XYZ file of C-alpha atoms in Angstrom:
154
model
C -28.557 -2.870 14.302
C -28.289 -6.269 13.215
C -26.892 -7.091 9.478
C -30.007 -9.039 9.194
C -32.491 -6.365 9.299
C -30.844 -4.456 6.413
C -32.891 -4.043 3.319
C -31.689 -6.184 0.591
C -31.320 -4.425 -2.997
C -33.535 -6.251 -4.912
C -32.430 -7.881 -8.554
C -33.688 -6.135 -11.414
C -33.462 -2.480 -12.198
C -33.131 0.071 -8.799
C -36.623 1.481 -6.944
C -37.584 4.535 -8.240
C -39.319 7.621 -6.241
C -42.226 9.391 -6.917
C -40.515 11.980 -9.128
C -38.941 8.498 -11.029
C -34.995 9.273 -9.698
C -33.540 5.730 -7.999
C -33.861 5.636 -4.680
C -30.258 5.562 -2.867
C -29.372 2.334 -2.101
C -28.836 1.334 1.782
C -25.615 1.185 2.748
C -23.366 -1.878 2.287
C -21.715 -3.431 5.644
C -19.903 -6.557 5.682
C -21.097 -9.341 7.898
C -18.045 -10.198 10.374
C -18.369 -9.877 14.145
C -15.127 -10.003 14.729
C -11.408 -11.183 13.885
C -11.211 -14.625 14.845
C -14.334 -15.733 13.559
C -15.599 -16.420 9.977
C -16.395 -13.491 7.809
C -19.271 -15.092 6.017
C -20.825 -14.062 2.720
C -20.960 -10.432 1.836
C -23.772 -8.757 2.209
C -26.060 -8.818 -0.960
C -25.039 -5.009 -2.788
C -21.205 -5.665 -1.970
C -18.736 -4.367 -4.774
C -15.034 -4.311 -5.283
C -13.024 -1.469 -6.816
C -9.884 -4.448 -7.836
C -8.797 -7.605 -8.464
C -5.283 -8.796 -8.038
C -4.097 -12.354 -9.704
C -0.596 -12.585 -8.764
C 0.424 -16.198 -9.520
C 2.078 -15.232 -12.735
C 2.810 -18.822 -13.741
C -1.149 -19.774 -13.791
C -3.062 -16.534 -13.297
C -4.277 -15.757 -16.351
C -5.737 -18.940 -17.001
C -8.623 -17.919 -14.553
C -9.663 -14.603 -16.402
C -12.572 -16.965 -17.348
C -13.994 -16.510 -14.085
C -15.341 -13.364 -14.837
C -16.886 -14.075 -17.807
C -20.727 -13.739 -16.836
C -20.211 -13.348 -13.162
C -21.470 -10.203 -12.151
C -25.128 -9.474 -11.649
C -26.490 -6.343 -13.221
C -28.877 -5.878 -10.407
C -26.333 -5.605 -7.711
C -23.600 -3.532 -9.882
C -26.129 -1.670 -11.665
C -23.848 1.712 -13.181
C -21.526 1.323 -10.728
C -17.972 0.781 -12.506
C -16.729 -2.426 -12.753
C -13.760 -3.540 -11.220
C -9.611 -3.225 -12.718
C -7.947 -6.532 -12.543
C -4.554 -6.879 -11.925
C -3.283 -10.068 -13.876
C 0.758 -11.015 -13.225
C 1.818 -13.372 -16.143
C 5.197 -13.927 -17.859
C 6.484 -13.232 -21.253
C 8.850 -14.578 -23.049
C 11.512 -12.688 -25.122
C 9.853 -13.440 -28.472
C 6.617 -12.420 -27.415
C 5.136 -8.642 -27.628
C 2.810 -7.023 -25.246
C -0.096 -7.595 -27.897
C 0.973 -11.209 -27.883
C 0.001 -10.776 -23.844
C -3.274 -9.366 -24.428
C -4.327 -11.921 -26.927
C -3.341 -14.657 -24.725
C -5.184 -13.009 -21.734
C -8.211 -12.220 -24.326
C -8.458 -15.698 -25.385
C -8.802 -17.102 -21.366
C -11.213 -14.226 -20.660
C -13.335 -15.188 -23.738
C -13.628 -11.145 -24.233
C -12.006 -8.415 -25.641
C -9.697 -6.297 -23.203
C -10.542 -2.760 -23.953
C -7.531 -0.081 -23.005
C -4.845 -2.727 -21.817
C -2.059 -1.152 -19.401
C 1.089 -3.456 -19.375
C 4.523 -2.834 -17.347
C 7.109 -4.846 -16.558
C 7.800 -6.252 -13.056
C 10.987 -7.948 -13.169
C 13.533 -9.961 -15.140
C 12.571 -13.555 -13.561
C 15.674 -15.376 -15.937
C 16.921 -14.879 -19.279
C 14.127 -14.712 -21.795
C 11.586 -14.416 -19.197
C 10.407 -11.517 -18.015
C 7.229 -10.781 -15.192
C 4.748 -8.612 -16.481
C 1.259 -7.215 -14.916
C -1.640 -6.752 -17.220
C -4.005 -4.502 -16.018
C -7.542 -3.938 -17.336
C -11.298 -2.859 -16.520
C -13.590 -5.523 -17.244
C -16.161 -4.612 -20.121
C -19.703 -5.036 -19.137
C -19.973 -7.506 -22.421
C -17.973 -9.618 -20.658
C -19.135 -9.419 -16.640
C -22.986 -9.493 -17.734
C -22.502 -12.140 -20.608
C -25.305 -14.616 -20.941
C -23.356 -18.127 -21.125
C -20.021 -18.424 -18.955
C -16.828 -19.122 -21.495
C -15.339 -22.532 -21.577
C -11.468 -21.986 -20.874
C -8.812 -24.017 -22.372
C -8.119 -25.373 -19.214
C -11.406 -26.962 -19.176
C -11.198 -28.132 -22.974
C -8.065 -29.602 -22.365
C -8.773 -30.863 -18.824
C -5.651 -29.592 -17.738
């Protein structure tokens, strides 16, 4: 059967049966045909469980990404995905320093924040991986946040 002829889960809230239960939704398959070609686009309906950023010198300056990129009608009450941000930290700085500088690119708060070190990198620098599940105020939001990276043009 051709990826073509699958049904496409409308946008907007899921089908309901006659009893008013959502109908199941058709099964997701990816659109490759085979290694050495292009994969394509996913399939509309295709989720992802995480997300791994693992510059640590730049990564979380692109937590605004996900501000306002998910569509409700595809993710529906499916959870949303963990991301998996590598960053540094210097001596001086705490853990909640961390999460305030990863809040402040993701335009969001960062609910439940799991932090552990990966490895001294030099003195008074140390890798860490900040690990979080997106809030739904900030993969539904309306407008998309402006990062400092595109405030300061850098």
């Amino acid at each position: 059967k051709d990826v073509d002829e699958e049904p496409v889960p409308s946008e907007g809230p899921p089908k309901l049966d006659e009893k008013g239960k959502p109908l199941p939704r058709p099964p997701v398959r990816w659109a490759a045909v085979g290694a050495d070609e292009d994969d394509g686009e996913p399939p509309a309906g295709a989720t992802f469980d995480h997300v791994t950023m693992n510059l640590p010198a730049s990564a979380i300056e692109f937590l605004d990404a996900f501000k306002g990129a998910f569509d409700r009608g595809v993710w529906g009450d499916r959870a949303l995905p963990t991301v998996h941000c590598y960053t540094f930290k210097k001596a001086a700085e705490t853990f909640e320093d961390v999460v305030k500088r990863g809040e402040g690119y993701l335009g969001g708060k960062i609910v439940d924040p799991k932090i552990h070190e990966v490895r001294d990198v030099a003195p008074n620098k140390i890798m860490l991986c900040l690990s979080f599940k997106i809030t739904p105020e900030v993969a539904f939001a309306e407008t998309r946040h402006e990062s400092k990276r595109a405030r300061t043009g850098a």
